[in-house]
Coordinates of C-alpha atoms in Angstrom, one line a residue:
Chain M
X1 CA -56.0 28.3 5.0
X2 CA -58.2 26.1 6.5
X3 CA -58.1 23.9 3.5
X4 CA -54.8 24.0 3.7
X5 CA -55.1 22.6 7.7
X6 CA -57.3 20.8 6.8
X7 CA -55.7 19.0 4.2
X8 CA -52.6 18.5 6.2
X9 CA -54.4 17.2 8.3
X10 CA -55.7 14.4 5.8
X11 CA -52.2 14.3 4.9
X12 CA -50.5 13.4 8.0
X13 CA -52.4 10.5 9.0
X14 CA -51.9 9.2 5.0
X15 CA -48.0 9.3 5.2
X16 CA -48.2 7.9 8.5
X17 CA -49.9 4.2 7.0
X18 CA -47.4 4.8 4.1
X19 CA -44.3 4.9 6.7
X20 CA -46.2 2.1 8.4
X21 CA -46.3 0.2 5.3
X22 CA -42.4 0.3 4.6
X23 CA -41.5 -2.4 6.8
X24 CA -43.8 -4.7 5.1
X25 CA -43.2 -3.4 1.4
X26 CA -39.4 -3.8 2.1
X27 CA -40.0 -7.2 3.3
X28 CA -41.9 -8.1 0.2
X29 CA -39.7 -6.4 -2.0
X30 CA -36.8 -8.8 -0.2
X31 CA -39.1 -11.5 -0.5
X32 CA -39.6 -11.0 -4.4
X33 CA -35.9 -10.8 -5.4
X34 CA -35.3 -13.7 -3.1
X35 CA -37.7 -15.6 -5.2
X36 CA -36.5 -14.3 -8.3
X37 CA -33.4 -15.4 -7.6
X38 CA -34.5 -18.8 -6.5
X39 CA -36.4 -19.1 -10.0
X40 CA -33.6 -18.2 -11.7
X41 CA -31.3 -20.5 -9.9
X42 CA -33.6 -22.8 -11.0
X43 CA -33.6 -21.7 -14.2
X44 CA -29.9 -21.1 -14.9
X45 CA -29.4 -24.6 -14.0
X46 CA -32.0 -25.9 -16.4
X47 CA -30.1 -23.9 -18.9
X48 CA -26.9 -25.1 -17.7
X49 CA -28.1 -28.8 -18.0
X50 CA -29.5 -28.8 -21.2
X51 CA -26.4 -26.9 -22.6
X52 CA -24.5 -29.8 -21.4
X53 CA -26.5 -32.4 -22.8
X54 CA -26.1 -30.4 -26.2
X55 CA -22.9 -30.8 -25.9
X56 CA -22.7 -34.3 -25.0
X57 CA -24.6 -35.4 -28.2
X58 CA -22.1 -33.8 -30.4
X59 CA -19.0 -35.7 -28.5
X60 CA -17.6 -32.6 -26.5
X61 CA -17.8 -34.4 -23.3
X62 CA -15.2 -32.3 -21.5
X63 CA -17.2 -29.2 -22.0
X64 CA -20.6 -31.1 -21.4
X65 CA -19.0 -32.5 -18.0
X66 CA -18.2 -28.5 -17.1
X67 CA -21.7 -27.3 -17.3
X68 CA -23.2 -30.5 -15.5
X69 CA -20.6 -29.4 -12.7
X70 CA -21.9 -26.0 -13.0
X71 CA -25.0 -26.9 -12.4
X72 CA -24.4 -29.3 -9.6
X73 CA -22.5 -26.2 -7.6
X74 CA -25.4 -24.1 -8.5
X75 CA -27.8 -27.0 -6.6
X76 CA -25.8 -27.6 -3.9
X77 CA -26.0 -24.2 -3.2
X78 CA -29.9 -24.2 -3.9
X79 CA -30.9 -26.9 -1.4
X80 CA -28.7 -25.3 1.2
X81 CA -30.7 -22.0 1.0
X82 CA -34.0 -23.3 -0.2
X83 CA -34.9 -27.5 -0.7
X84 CA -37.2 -27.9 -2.8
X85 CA -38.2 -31.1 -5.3
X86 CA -36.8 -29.2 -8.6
X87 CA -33.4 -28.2 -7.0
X88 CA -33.0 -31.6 -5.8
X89 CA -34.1 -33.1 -9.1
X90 CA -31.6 -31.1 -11.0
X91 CA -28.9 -32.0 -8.6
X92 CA -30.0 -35.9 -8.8
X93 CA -29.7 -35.3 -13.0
X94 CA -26.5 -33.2 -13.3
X95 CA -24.8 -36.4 -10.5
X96 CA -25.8 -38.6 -12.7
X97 CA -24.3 -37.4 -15.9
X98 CA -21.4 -37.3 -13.6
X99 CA -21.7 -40.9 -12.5
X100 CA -22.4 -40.1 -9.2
X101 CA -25.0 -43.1 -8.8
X102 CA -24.9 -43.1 -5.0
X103 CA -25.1 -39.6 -4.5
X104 CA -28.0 -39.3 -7.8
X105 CA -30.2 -42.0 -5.9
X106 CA -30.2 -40.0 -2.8
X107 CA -31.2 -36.5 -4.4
X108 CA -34.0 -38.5 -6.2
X109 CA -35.3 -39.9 -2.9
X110 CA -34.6 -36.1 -1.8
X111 CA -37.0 -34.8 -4.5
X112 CA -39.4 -37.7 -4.2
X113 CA -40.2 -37.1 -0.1
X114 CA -40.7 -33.3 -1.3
X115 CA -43.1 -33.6 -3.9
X116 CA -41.7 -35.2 -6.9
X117 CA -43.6 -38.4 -8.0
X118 CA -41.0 -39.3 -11.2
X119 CA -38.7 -38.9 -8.8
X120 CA -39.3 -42.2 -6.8
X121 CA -38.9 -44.1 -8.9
X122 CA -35.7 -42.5 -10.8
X123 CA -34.0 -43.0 -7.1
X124 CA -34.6 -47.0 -7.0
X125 CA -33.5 -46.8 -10.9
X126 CA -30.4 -45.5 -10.5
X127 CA -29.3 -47.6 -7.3
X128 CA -30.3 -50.9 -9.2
X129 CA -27.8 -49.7 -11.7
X130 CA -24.9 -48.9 -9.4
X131 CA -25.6 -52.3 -7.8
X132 CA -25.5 -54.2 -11.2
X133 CA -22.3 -52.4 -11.9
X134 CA -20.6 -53.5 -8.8
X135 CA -22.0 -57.1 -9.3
X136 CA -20.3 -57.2 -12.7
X137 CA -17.3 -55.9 -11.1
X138 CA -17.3 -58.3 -8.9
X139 CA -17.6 -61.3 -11.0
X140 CA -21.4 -62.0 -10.2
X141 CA -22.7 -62.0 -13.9
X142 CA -25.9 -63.4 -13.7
X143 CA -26.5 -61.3 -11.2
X144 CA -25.6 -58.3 -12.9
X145 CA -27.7 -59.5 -15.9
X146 CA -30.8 -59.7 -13.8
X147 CA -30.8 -56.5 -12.5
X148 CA -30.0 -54.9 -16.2
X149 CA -32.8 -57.4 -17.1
X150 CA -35.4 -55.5 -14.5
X151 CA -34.3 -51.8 -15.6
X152 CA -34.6 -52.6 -19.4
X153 CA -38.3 -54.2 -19.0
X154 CA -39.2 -51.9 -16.3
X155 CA -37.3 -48.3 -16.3
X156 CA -39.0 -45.3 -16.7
X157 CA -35.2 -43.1 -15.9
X158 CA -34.4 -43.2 -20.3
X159 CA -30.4 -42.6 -19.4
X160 CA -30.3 -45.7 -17.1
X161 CA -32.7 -48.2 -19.4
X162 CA -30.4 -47.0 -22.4
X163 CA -27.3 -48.1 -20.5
X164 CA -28.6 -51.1 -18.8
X165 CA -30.4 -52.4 -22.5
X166 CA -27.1 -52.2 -23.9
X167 CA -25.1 -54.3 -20.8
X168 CA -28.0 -56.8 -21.7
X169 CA -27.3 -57.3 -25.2
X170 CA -24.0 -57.3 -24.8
X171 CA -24.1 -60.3 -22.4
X172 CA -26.5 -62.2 -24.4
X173 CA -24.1 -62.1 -27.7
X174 CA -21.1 -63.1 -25.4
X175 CA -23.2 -66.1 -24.8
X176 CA -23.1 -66.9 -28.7
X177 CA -20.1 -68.4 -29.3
X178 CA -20.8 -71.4 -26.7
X179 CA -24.5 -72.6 -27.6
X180 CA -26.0 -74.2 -31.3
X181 CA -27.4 -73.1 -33.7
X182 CA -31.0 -73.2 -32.2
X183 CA -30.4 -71.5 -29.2
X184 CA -27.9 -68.8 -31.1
X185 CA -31.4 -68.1 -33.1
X186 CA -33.2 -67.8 -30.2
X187 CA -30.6 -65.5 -28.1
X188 CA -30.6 -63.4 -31.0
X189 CA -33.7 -63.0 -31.5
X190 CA -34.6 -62.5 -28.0
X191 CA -32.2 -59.9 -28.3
X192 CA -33.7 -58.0 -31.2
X193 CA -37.3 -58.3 -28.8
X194 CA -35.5 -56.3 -26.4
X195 CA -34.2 -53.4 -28.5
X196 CA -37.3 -53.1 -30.1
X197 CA -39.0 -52.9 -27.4
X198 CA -36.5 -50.1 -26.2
X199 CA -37.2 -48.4 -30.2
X200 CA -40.5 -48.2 -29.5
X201 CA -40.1 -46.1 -26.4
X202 CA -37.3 -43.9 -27.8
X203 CA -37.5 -44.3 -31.6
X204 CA -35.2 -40.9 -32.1
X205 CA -32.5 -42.9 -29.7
X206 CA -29.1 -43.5 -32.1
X207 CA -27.6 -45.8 -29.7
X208 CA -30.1 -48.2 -30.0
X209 CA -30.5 -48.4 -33.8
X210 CA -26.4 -49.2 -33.4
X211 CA -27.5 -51.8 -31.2
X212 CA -29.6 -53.0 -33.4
X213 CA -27.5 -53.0 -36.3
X214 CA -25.0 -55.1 -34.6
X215 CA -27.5 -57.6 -33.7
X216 CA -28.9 -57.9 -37.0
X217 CA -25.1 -58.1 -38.3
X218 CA -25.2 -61.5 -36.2
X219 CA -27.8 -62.6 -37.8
X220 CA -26.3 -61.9 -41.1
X221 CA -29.0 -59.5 -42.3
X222 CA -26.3 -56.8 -43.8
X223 CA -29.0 -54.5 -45.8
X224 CA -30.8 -53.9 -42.6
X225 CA -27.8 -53.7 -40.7
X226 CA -26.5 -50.8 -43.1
X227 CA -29.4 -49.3 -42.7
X228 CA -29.7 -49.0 -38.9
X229 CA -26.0 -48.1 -38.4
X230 CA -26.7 -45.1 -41.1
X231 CA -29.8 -43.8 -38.5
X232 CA -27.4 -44.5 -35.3
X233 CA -25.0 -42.2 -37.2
X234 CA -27.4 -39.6 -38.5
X235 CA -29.3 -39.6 -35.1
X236 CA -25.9 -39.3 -32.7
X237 CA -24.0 -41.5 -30.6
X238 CA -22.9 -41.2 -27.2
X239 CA -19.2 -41.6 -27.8
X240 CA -16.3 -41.7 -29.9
X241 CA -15.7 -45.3 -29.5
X242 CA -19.3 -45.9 -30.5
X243 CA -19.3 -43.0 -33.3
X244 CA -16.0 -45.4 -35.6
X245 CA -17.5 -48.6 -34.1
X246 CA -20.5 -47.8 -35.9
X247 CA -18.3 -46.4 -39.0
X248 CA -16.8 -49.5 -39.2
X249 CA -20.0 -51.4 -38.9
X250 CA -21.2 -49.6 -42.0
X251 CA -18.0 -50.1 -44.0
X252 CA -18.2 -53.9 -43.1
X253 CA -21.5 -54.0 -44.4
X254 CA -20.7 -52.4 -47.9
X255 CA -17.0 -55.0 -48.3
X256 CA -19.9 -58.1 -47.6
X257 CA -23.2 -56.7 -49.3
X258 CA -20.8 -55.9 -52.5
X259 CA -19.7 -59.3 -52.8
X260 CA -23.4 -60.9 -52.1
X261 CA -26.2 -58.9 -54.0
X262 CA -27.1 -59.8 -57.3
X263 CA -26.2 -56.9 -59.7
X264 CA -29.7 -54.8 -59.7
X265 CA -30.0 -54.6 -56.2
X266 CA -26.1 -53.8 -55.9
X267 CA -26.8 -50.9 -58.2
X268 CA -29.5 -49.6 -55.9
X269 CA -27.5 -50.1 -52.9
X270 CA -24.5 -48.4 -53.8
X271 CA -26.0 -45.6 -55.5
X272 CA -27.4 -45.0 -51.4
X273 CA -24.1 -45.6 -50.4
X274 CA -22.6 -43.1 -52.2
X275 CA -24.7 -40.5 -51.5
X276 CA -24.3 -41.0 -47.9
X277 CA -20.5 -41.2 -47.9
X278 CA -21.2 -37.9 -49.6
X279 CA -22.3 -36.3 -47.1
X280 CA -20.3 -37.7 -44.4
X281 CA -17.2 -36.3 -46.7
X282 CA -15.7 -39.6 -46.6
X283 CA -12.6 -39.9 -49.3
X284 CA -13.7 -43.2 -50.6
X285 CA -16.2 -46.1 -49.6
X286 CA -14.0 -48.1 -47.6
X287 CA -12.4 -45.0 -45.5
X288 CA -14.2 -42.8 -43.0
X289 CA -13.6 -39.5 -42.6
X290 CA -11.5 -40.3 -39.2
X291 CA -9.4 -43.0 -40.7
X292 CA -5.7 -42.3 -40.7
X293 CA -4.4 -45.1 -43.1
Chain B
X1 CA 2.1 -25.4 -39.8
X2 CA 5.9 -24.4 -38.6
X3 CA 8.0 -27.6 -37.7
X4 CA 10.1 -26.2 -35.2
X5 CA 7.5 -24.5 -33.3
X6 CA 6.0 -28.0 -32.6
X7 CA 9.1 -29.5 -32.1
X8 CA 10.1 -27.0 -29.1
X9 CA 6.6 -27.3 -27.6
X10 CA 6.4 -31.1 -27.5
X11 CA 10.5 -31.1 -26.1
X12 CA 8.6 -28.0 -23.5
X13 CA 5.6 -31.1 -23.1
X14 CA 7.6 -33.7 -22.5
X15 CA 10.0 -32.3 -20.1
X16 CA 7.1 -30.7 -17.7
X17 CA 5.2 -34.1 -18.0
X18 CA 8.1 -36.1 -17.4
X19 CA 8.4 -34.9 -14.0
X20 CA 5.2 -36.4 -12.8
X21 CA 6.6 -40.0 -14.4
X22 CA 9.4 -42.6 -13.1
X23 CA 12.4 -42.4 -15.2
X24 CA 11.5 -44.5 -18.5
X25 CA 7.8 -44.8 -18.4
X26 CA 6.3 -46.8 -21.1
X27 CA 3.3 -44.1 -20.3
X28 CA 5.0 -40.6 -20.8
X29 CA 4.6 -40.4 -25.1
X30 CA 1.1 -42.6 -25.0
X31 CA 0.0 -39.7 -22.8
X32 CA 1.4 -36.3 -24.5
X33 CA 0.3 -37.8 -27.7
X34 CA -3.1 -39.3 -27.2
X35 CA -3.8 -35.6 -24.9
X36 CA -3.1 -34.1 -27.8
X37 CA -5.1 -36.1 -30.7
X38 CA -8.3 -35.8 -27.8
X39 CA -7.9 -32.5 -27.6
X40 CA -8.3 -32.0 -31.1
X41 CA -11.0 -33.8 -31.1
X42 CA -12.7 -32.1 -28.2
X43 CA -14.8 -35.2 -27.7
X44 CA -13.5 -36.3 -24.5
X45 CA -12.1 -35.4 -20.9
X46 CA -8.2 -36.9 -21.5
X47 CA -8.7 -37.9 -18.2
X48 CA -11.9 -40.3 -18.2
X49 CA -10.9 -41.5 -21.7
X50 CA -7.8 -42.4 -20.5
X51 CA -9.2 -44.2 -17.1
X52 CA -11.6 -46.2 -19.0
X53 CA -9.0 -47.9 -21.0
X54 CA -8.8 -50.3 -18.0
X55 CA -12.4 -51.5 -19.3
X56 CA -11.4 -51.2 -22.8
X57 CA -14.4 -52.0 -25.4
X58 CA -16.3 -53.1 -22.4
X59 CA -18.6 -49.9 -21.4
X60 CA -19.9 -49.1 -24.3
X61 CA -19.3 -50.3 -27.3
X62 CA -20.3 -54.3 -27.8
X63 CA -17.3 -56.0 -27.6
X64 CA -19.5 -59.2 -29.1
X65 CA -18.8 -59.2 -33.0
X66 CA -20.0 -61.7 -35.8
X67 CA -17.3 -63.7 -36.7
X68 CA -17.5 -62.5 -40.1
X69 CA -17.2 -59.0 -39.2
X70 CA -13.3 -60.0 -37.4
X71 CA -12.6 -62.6 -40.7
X72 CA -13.1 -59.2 -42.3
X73 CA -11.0 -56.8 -40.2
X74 CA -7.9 -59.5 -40.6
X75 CA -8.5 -60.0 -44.6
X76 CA -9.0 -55.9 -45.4
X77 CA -5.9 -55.0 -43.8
X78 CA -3.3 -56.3 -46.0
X79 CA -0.6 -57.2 -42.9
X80 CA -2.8 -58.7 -40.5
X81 CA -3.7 -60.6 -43.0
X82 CA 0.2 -62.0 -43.8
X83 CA 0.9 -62.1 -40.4
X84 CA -2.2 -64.1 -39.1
X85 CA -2.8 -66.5 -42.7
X86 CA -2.2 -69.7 -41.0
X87 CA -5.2 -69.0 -38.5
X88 CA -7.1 -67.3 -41.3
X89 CA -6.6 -70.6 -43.1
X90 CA -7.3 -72.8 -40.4
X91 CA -10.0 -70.8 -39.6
X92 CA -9.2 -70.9 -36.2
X93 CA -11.4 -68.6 -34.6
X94 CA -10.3 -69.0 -31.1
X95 CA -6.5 -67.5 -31.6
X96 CA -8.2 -64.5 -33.9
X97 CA -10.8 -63.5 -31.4
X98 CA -7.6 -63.7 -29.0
X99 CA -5.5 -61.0 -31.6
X100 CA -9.3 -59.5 -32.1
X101 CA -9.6 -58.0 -28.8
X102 CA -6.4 -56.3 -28.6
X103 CA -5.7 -55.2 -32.3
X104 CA -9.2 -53.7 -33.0
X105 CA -8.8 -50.7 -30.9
X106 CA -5.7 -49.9 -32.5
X107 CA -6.1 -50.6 -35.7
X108 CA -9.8 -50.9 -36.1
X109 CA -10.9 -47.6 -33.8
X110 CA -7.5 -46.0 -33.8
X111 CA -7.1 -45.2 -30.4
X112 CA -3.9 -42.7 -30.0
X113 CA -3.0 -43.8 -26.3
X114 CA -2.7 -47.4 -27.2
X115 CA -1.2 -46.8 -30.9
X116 CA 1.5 -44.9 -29.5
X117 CA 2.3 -47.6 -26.5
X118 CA 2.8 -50.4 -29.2
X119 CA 4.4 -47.9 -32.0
X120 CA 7.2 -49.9 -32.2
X121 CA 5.7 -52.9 -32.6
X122 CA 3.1 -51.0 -35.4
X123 CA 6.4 -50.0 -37.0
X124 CA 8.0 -53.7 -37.0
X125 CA 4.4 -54.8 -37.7
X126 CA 4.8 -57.0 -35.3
X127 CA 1.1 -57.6 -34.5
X128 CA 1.9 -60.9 -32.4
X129 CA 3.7 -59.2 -30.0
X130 CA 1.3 -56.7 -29.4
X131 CA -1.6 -59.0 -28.7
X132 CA 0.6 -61.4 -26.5
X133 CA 1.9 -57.7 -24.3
X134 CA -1.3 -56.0 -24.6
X135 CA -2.7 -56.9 -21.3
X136 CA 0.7 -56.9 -19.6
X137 CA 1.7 -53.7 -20.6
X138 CA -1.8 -51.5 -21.3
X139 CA -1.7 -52.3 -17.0
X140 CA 1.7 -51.1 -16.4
X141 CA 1.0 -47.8 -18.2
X142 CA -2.2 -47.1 -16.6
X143 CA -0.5 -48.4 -12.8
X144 CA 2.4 -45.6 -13.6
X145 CA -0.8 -43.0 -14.4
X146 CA -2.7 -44.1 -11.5
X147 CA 0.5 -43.7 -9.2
X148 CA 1.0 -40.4 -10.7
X149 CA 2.2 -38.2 -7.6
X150 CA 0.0 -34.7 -7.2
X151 CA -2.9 -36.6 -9.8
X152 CA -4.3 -33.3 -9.6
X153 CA -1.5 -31.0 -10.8
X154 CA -1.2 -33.9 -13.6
X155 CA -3.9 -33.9 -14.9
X156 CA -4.1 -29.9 -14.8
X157 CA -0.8 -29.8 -16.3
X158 CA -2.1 -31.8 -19.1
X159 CA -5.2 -29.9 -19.8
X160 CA -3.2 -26.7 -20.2
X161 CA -0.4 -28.4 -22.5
X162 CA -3.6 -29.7 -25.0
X163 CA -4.8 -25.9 -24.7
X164 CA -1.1 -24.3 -26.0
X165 CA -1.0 -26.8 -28.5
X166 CA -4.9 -25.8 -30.1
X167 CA -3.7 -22.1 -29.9
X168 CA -0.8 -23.3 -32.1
X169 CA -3.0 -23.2 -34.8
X170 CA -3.0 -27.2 -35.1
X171 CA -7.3 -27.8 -34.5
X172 CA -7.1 -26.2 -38.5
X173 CA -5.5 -29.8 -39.7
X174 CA -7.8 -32.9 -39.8
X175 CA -6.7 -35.4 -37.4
X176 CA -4.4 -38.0 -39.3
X177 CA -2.7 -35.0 -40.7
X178 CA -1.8 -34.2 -37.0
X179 CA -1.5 -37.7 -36.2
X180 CA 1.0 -38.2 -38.7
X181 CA 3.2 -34.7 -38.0
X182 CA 3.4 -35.7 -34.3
X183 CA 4.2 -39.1 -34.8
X184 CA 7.1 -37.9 -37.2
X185 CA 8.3 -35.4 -34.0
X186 CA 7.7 -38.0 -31.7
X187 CA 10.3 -40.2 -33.6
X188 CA 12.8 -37.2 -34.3
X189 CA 12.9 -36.0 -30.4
X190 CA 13.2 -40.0 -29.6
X191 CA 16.2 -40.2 -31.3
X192 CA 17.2 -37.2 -29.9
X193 CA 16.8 -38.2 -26.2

């Protein structure tokens, strides 16, 4: 009996620290799943994100466009309940694959004052682009082509130096048409300095070999031409437009390379061609896929 | 593919769309058709590919090309090459760069908006008009869009009519087949109307 007393006794005071203990074990139990769902937030929106980037490289821009919103909803929702640099990064990312540029700059300076260093920099990235866009809108070329200038030397943000390297050499070939032949040389092979520059930073990027393709096209180099249209195509483009652009690029390149090469080499090349075309299923070499006539 | 069935969903199309437009839009078909080819596609939101016609060529794509590569676009297309041989011959490079800028997206990228706003004129090959109206009327089309009353019903609306017509059964076609079917309806209900 006394044992038993006893031991009630040395199990009274034990539930009373347990029942003492609930309030604090409830609040961490709260503040657990409140984390957990903060790091899933987090999480589902890096999902979300890189699901619509997927998508965007294979040209289904509506469906990309519906996960970015997703994910911006989800971050808006995020920093209301808990800022914190990663929420506002994602928010800054999924704005600007919406072309948000204001509202993007301002989550990146959000991110940067709470932790995130890239972030700083992104910010002032993305509102030199909106401001070169309104220059160019505006009439004020050169000094659109400065600030695209800047970003392509200087970026570290790879979605804005992609863009803003392609507004650069497409003002420098519109300069073409009105200069000689030295200085055509010389535009176009500053040009080529600053794709390659851009190539060696993103090799994998498929808009910049099409970039580069059309640049060497101007320079009349049509093998090399072929060849970097063929990796734009094989390493994605960022729109339809682009995507038969490109197409036609290549097709240009057999009609003149056909009528130029010396028969060996011909042979060679379009034995290549063909197998490409092959796999692109294209009906002949003159007609991509796409091509309704 | 059954003819009729496409021929009572575009007539259903056209008269739900038709009540967003001004009584003989030039926009109306451009819009039902090129909704349609997009959606097929599944490459693009109608609505930003349609908006960033205003800046046609411009955003992305380089809008600078060799002049061999537009010598070559006028000679490999047998009726460009007819209708522009005196500037082909002259070589004049000014008036082709001109016919360059507005022909290459239709006939070059085949863009459905703007091939089905100049379809008569690409039926009359009448390639000169459509360079000297292509500024003219590509910004009357896109004004009637933008002055689309309840944008956001449109634009809805749209969406939903690209979404009956891919549960049609028409995303199983490659897209000239399609384009080629719809142009033929397109013709028969214009006749119609």
């Amino acid at each position: 009996m006394s044992f038993d007393t006893n031991n009630k006794k040395t199990v009274k005071p034990g539930l009373k620290n347990v029942k003492s203990f609930i309030p604090a074990i409830l609040i961490l139990s709260i503040v657990l799943i409140l984390l957990n769902g903060c790091a899933s937030s987090l999480q589902k929106a890096k999902v979300n994100l890189a699901q619509g980037q997927r998508l965007e490289n294979s040209f289904q821009t509506e469906e990309a466009a519906a996960f970015y919103q997703k994910t911006l909803k989800e971050m808006e929702k995020e920093v209301r309940k808990n800022p914190s640099s990663q929420a506002y990064l994602l928010k800054g990312l999924a704005e600007f694959k919406l072309n948000k540029w204001s509202e993007a700059a301002s989550s990146f300076s959000l991110a940067a004052s709470l932790g995130e260093d890239k972030a700083e920099s992104w910010a002032g990235e993305v509102s030199l682009y909106g401001l070169a866009l309104s220059f160019e809108e505006l009439g004020l070329e050169q000094s659109a082509v400065r600030l695209y200038s800047i970003l392509s030397n200087k970026g570290k943000f790879s979605p804005v130096v992609r863009a803003a390297v392609g507004k650069l050499i497409d003002f420098q070939l519109n300069s073409l048409e009105e200069v000689g032949e030295k200085d055509r040389e010389k535009i176009l092979s500053n040009s080529l300095k600053i794709i390659e520059k851009a190539l060696a930073e993103e090799p994998a990027c498929g808009f910049y070999h099409y970039l580069l393709s059309q640049v060497l096209s101007h320079q009349k180099n049509y093998l090399e031409s072929f060849e970097e249209a063929v990796m734009a195509r094989e390493l994605g483009l960022p729109s339809e437009e682009i995507y038969r652009d490109n197409d036609n690029q290549i097709v240009f390149c057999y009609r003149t390379l056909s009528q130029t090469l010396p028969l060996e080499p011909l042979a060679e090349f379009k034995a290549i061609y063909q197998h490409w075309i092959n796999k692109w299923n294209w009906p002949d070499e003159e007609t991509p896929a796409w091509k309704g006539r | 593919m059954d003819e009729k069935e496409l021929i009572s969903f575009l007539k259903q199309a056209r008269s739900v769309i038709q009540d967003f437009f001004p009584v003989d839009s030039i926009a109306l078909v451009p819009v039902i058709f090129s909704s349609l080819i997009w959606s097929l596609n599944r490459r693009r939101a109608i609505k930003s590919q349609i908006l960033e016609m205003r800046i046609w060529l411009e955003p992305e794509t380089l809008k600078n090309k060799p002049v061999e590569f537009i010598l070559d676009f006028f000679e490999s297309i047998p009726d460009l090459k007819s209708a522009y041989a005196e500037e082909l011959a002259d070589h004049d490079l000014r008036a082709l760069r001109t016919a360059f800028k507005a022909l290459y997206p239709i006939l070059g990228l085949e863009n459905p908006f703007l091939e089905k706003l100049f379809s008569e004129e690409l039926k009359k090959r009448d390639y000169r008009r459509i360079v000297s109206d292509f500024h003219p009327r590509l910004t009357q089309a896109l004004a009637e869009i933008e002055a689309v009353p309840g944008k956001r019903n449109f634009w809805k609306t749209l969406k939903e009519i690209s979404e009956a017509f891919l549960s049609l059964g028409w995303s199983l076609m490659t897209e000239s087949q399609v384009r080629e079917e719809l142009k033929k309806i397109f013709d028969k209900l214009g006749t119609e109307a």
